[in-house]
CSV table of C-alpha atoms and ligand atoms in Angstrom, one decimal:
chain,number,residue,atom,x,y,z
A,2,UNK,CA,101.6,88.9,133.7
A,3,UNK,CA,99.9,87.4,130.9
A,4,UNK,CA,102.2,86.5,127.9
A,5,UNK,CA,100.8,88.0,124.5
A,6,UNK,CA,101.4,86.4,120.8
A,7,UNK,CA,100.2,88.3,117.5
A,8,UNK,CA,99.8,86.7,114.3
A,9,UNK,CA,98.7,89.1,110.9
A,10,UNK,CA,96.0,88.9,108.5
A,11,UNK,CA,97.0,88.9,104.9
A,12,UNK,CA,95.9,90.4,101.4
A,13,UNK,CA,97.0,88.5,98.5
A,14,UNK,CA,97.8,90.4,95.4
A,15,UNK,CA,97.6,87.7,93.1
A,16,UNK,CA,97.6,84.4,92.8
A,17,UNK,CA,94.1,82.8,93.7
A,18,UNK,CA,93.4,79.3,94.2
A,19,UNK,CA,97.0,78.1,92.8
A,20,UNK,CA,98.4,77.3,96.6
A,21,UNK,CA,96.5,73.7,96.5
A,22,UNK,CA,97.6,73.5,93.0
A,23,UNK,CA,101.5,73.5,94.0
A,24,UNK,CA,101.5,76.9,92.4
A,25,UNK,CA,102.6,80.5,92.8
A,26,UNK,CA,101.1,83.3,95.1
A,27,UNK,CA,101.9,87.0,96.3
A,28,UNK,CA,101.1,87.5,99.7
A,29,UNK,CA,102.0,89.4,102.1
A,30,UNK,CA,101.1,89.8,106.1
A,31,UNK,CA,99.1,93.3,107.0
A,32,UNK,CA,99.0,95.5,109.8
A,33,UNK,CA,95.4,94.0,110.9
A,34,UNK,CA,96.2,90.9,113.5
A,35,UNK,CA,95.2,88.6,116.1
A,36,UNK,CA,96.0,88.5,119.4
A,37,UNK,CA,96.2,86.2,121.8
A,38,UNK,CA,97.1,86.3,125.9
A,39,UNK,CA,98.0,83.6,127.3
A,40,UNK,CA,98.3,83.0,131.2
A,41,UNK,CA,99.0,79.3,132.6
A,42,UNK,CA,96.6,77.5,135.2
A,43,UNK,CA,97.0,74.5,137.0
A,44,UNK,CA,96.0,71.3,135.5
A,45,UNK,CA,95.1,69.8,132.0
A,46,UNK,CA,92.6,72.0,130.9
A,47,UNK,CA,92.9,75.0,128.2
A,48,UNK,CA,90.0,77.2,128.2
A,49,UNK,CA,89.9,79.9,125.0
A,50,UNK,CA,87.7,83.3,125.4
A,51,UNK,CA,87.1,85.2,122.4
A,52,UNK,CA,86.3,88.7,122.4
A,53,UNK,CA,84.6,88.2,119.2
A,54,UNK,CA,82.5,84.9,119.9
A,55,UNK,CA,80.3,84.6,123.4
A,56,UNK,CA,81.1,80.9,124.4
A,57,UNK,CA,84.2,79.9,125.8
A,58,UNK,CA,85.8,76.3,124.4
A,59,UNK,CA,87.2,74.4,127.3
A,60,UNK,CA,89.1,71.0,126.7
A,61,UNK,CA,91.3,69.1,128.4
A,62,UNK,CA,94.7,68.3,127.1
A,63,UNK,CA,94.6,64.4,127.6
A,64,UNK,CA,91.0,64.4,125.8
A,65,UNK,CA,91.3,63.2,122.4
A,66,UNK,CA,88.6,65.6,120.4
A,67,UNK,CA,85.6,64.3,119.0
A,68,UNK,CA,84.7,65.9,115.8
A,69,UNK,CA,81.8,68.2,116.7
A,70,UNK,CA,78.9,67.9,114.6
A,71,UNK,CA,78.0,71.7,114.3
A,72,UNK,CA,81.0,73.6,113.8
A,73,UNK,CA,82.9,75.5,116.7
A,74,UNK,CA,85.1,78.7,116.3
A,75,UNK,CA,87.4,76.7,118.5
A,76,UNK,CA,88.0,73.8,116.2
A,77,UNK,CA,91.3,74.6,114.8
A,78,UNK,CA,92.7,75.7,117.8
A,79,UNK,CA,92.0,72.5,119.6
A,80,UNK,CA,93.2,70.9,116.6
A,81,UNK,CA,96.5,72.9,116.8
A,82,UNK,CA,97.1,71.3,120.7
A,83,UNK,CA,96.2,68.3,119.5
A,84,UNK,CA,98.7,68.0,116.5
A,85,UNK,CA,101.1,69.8,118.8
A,86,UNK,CA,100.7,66.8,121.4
A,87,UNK,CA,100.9,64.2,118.5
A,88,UNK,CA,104.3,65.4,117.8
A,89,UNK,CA,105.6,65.4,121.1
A,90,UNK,CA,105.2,68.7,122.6
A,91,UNK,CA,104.2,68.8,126.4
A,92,UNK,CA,101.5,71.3,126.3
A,93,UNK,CA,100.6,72.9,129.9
A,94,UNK,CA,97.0,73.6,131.3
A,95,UNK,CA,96.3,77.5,130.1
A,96,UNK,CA,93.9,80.2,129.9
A,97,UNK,CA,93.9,82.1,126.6
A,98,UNK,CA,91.9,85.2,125.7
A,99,UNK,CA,91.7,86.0,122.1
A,100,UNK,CA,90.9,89.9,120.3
A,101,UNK,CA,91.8,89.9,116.6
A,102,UNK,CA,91.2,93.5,114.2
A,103,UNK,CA,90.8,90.9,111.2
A,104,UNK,CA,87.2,90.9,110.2
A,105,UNK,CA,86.0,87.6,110.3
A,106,UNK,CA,85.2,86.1,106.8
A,107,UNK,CA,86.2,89.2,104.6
A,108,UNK,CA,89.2,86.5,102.9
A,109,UNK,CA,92.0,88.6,104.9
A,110,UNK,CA,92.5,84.8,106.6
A,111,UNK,CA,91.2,86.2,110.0
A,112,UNK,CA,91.0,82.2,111.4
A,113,UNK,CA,94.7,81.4,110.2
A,114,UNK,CA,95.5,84.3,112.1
A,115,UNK,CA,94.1,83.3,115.3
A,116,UNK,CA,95.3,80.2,114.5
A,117,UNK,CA,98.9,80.8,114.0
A,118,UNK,CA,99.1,83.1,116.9
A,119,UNK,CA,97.7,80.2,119.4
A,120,UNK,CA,99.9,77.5,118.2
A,121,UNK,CA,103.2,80.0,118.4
A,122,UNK,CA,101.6,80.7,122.1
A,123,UNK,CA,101.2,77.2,123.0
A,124,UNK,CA,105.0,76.7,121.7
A,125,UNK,CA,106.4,79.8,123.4
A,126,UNK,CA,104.7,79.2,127.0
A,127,UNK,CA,105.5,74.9,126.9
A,128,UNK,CA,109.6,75.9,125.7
A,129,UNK,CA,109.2,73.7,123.0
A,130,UNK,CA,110.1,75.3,119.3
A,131,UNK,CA,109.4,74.4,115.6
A,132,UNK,CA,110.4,76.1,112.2
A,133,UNK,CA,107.6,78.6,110.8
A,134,UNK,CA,107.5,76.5,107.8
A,135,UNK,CA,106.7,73.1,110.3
A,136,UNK,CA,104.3,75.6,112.1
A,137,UNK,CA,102.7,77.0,108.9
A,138,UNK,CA,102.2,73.3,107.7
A,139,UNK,CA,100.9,72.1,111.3
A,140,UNK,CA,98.4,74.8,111.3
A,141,UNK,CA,97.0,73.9,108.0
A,142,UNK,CA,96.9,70.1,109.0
A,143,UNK,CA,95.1,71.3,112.1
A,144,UNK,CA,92.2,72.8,109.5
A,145,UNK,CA,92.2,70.1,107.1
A,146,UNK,CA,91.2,67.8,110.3
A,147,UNK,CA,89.4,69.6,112.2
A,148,UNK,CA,87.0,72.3,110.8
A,149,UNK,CA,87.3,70.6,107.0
A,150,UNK,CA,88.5,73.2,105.2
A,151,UNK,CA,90.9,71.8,102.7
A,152,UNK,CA,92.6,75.2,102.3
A,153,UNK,CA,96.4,76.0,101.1
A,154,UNK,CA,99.3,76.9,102.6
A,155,UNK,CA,99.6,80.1,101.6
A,156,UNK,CA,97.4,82.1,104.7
A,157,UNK,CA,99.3,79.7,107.2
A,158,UNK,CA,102.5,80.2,105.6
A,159,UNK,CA,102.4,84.4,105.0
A,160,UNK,CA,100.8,84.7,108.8
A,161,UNK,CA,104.3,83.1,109.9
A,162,UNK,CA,106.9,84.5,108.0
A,163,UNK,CA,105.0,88.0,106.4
A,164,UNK,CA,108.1,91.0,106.6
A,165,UNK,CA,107.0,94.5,106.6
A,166,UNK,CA,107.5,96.3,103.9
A,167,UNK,CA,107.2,93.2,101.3
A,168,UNK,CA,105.6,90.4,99.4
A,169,UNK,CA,106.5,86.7,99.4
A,170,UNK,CA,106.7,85.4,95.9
A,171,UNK,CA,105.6,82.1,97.2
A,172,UNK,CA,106.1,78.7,95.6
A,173,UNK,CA,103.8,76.2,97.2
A,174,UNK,CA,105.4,73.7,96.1
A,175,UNK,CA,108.6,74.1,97.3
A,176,UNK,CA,107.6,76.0,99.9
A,177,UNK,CA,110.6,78.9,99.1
A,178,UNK,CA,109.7,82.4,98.8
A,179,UNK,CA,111.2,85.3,96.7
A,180,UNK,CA,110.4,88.1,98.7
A,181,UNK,CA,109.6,91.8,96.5
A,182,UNK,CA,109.2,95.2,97.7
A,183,UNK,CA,106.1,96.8,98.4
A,184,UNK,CA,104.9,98.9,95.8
A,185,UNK,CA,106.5,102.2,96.2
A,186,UNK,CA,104.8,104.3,94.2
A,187,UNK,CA,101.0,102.6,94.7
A,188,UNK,CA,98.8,102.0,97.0
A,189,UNK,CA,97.1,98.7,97.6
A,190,UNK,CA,93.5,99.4,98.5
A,191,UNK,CA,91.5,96.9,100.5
A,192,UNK,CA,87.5,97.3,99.9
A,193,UNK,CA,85.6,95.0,102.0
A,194,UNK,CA,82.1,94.4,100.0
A,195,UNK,CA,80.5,93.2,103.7
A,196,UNK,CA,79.5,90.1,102.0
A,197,UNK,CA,79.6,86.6,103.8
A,198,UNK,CA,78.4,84.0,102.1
A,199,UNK,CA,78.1,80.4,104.4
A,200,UNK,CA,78.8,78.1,101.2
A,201,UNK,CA,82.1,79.4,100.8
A,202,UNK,CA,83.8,76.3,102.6
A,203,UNK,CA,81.9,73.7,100.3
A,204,UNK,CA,82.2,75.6,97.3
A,205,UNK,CA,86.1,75.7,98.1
A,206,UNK,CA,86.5,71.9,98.9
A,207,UNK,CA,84.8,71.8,95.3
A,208,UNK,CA,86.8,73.6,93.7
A,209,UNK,CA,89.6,71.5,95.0
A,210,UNK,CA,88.0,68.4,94.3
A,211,UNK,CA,87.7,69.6,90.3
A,212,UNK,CA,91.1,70.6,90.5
A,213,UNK,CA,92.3,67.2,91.3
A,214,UNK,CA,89.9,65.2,89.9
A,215,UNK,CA,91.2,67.2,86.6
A,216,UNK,CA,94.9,66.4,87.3
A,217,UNK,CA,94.0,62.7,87.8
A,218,UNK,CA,92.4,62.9,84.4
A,219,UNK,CA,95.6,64.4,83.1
A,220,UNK,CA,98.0,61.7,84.4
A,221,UNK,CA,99.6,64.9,86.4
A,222,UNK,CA,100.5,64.8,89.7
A,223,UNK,CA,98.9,68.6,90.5
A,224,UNK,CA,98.2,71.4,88.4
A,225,UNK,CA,101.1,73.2,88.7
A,226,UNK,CA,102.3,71.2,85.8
A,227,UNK,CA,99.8,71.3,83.6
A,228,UNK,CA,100.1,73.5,79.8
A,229,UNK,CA,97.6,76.0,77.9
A,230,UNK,CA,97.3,72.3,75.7
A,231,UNK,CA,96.2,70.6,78.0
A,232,UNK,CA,92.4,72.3,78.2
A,233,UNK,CA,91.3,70.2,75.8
A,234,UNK,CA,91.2,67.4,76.6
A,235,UNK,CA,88.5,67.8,79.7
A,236,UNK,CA,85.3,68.2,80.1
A,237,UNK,CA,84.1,72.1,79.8
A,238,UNK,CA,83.4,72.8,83.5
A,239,UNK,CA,87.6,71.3,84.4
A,240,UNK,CA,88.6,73.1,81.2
A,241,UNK,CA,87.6,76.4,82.3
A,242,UNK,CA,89.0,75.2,85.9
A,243,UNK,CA,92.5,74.4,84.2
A,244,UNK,CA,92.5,77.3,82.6
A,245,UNK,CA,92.0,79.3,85.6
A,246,UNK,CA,94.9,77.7,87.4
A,247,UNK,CA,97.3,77.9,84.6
A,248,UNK,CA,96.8,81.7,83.5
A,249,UNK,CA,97.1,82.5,87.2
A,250,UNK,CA,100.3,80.9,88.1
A,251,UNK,CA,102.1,82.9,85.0
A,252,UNK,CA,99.9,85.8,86.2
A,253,UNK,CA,102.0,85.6,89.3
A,254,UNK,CA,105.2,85.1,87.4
A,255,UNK,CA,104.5,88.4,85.4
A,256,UNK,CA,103.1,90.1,87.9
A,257,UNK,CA,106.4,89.7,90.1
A,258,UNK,CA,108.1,90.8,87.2
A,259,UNK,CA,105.7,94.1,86.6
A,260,UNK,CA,106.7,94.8,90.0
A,261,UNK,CA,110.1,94.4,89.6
A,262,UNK,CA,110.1,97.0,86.8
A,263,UNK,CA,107.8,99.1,89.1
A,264,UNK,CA,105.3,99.0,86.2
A,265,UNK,CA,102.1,99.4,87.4
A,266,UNK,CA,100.2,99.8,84.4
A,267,UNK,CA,100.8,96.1,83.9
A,268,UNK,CA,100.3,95.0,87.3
A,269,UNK,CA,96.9,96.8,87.2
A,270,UNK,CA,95.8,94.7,83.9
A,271,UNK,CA,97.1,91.3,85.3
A,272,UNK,CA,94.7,91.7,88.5
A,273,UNK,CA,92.1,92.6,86.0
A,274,UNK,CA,92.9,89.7,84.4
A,275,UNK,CA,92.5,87.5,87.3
A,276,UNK,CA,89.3,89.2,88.3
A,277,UNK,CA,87.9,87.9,84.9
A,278,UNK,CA,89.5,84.6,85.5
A,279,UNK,CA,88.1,83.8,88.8
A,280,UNK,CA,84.7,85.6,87.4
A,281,UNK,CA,84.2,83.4,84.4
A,282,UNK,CA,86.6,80.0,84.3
A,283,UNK,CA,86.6,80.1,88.3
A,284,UNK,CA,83.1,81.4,89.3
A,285,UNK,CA,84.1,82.1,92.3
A,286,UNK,CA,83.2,86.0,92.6
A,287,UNK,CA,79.7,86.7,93.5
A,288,UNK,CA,77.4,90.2,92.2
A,289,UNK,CA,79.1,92.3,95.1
A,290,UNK,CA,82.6,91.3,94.6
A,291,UNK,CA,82.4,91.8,90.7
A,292,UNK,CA,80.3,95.4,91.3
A,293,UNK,CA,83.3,96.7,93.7
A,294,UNK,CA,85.7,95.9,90.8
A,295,UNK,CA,83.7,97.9,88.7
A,296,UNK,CA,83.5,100.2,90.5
A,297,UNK,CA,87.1,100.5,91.2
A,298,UNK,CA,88.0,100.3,88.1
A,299,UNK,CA,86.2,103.5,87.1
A,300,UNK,CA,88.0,105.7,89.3
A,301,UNK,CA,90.8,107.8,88.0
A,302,UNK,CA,93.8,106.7,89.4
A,303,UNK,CA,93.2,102.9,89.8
A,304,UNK,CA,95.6,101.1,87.9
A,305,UNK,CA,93.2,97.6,88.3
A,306,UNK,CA,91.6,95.6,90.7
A,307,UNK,CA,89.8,92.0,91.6
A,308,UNK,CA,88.7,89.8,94.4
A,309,UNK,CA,90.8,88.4,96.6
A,310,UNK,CA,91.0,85.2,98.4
A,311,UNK,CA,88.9,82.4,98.7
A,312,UNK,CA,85.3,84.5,97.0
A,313,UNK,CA,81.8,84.5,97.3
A,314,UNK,CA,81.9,87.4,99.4
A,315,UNK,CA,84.8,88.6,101.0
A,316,UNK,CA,87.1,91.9,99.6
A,317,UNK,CA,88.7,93.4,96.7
A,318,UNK,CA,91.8,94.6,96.0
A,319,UNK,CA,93.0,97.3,93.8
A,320,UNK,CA,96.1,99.1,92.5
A,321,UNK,CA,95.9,102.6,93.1
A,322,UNK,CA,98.0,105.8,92.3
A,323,UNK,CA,98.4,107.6,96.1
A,324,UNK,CA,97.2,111.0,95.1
A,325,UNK,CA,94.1,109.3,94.3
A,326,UNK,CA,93.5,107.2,97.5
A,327,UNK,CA,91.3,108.9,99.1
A,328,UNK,CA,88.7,110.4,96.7
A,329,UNK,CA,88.8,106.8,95.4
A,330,UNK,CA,87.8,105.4,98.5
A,331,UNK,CA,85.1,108.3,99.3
A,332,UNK,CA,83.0,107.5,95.7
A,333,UNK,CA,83.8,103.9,95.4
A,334,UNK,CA,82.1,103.7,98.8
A,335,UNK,CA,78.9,106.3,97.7
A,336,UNK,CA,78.6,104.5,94.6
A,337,UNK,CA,78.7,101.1,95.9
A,338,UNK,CA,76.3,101.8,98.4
A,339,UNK,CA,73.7,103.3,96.2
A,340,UNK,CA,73.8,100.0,94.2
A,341,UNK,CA,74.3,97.3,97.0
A,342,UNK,CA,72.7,99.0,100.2
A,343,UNK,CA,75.8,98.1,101.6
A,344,UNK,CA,78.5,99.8,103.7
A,345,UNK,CA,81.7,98.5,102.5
A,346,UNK,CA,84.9,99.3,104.8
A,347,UNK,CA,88.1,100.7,102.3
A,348,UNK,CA,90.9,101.3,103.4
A,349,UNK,CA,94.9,101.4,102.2
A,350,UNK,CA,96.6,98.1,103.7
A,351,UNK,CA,100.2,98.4,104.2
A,352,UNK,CA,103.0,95.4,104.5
A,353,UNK,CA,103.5,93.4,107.9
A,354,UNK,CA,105.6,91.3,110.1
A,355,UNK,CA,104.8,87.7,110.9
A,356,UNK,CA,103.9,86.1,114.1
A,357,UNK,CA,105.7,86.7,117.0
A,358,UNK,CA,105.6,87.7,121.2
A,359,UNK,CA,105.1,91.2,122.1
A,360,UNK,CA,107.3,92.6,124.7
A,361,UNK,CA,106.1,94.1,127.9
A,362,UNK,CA,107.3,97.4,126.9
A,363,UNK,CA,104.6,96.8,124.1
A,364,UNK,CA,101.9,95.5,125.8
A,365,UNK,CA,101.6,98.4,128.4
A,366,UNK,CA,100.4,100.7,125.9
B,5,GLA,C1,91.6,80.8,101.0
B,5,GLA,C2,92.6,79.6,101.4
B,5,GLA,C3,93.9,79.8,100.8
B,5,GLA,C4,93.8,80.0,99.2
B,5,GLA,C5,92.7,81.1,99.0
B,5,GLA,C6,92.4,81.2,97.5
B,5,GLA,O1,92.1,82.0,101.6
B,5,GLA,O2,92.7,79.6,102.8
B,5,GLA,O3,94.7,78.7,101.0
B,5,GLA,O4,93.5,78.8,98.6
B,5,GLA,O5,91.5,80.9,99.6
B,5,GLA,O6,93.6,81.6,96.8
């Protein structure tokens, strides 16, 4: 009987491109996740299917990896034994077989959760254990050196320890999370614009690089503690990226506080307010992104909206009151189509648990 591991996807409510900044985000794990089967074979090797890739990645345990010169699907995950190995763990030979419902490269973090799910796996079925927080952190090691992508924590992190029914007011810094109720009274729609763009991991690592370049320049060690004064004294491209970063992280701050108060009259204007950040100080949105918030944003009942995640491409988010759901999602979709020639997906996300083994009682059915 195959053993099977599930680890979520994630919407962020706000909070973008802080978590490599030491700053604040509002995640929270959904009910779309990956899964992943694992049954043990004799010998060194691991071999990973994929129901969503064709090619299989085989490698053997005791085989340091070469970085591959075109990028794999499989990267992280061999990346994940490898760093698991590194710190002592005595991995078995396995076969794993992967399905995940997170579409690939909408910014619901679809790799962390294959990711996360794999490395729990290769934990669970070698006896060894580690803290979600060590796991979170190994996992993002594992994509820093392996596929490149010099993401934050926050995917890694949110994948692990996600709760249903909440959000994790997450300091990356410290890595301690305040964890707020789901929006009773709102809905938090997802609108995939169908939109994958294949800069997005270089325009990313930019963005990171301005970020730190501007730090250095500011004698701080991250963002996190830099001030409204501090704009100034940069260039006009790290200004605007500054700015970005600070408005956000007290976005998050308020925004935690709006929900608090169950206020979602100002919870809607803050994601707006992010949605023009990331638009204009950012640029990180792209035509599709910013037409969907328009779009959404015209619809009775939508208390705001913006992209979400890492951009260019990707999903929106947006605030909505619950009696309006679904005639939101029916026009958004018409009109978005008529102006795109895309089908987006939309649909209301709802709050998850993190990673974990399902029991056989659950994998029967
Ligand atoms: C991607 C990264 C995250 C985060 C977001 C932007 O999802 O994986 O770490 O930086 O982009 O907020």
């Amino acid at each position: 009987m195959p053993r099977l591991f599930r680890a979520p996807g994630r919407i962020n409510l706000i909070g973008e491109h802080t978590d490599y900044n030491q700053g604040w985000v509002l995640p929270a794990a959904i009910d779309l996740a990956a899964w992943a089967a694992f049954v043990p074979r004799p010998g060194r090797r691991i071999e990973i299917r994929s129901a969503q890739y064709k090619d299989c990645a085989v490698f053997d345990l005791d085989e340091e990896p070469v970085r591959p010169e075109r990028r794999h699907w499989s990267d992280d995950l061999r990346g994940v034994a490898r760093l698991l190995r590194r710190a002592g763990v005595e991995l078995m030979g396995c076969s794993i077989m992967l399905d995940s419902e997170v579409p690939i490269g909408a910014g619901l973090s679809s790799s962390a959760a294959v990711t996360v799910a794999v490395a729990y796996g290769l934990l669970a079925t070698s006896s060894a254990s580690l803290g979600l927080t060590e796991l979170a952190l190994l996992c993002q090691r594992a994509s820093h050196e392996f596929s490149g992508a010099k993401c934050g924590v926050m995917d890694f992190y949110i994948a692990c320890h996600g709760r249903a029914g909440e959000l994790a007011m997450l300091d990356t810094r410290s890595l301690e999370a305040r964890w707020l109720p789901w929006p009773a009274k709102a809905s938090l729609v997802v609108c995939d614009t169908k939109v994958r763009h294949d800069n997005a991991t270089s325009e990313y690592n930019l963005r990171r690089e301005q970020c730190e370049r501007a730090a250095r320049q500011l004698g701080l060690p991250s963002l996190r503690d830099a001030g409204a004064g501090d704009f100034a004294r940069l260039e006009p491209l790290l200004a605007a990226r500054v700015r970005h970063v600070v408005s956000e992280n007290q976005r998050v701050v308020d925004a935690a506080a709006a929900i608090e108060r169950v206020d979602y009259g100002a919870l809607g204007e803050l994601l707006n307010a992010s949605h023009r950040s990331l638009r204009d100080d950012y640029q990180v949105s792209c035509a599709e992104l910013d037409c969907m918030v328009e779009l959404c944003r015209e619809r009775p009942g939508v208390y705001g909206a913006r992209m979400m995640g890492g951009g260019f491409g990707g999903c929106a988010l947006a605030l909505v009151a619950p009696e309006c759901v679904a005639a939101m999602r029916r026009q958004v979709a018409r009109d978005y189509t008529e102006a795109t020639g895309l089908q987006p997906s939309i649909w209301e996300c709802h709050a998850a648990g993190g990673v974990g083994e399902m029991e056989e009682k659950d994998v029967a059915h």
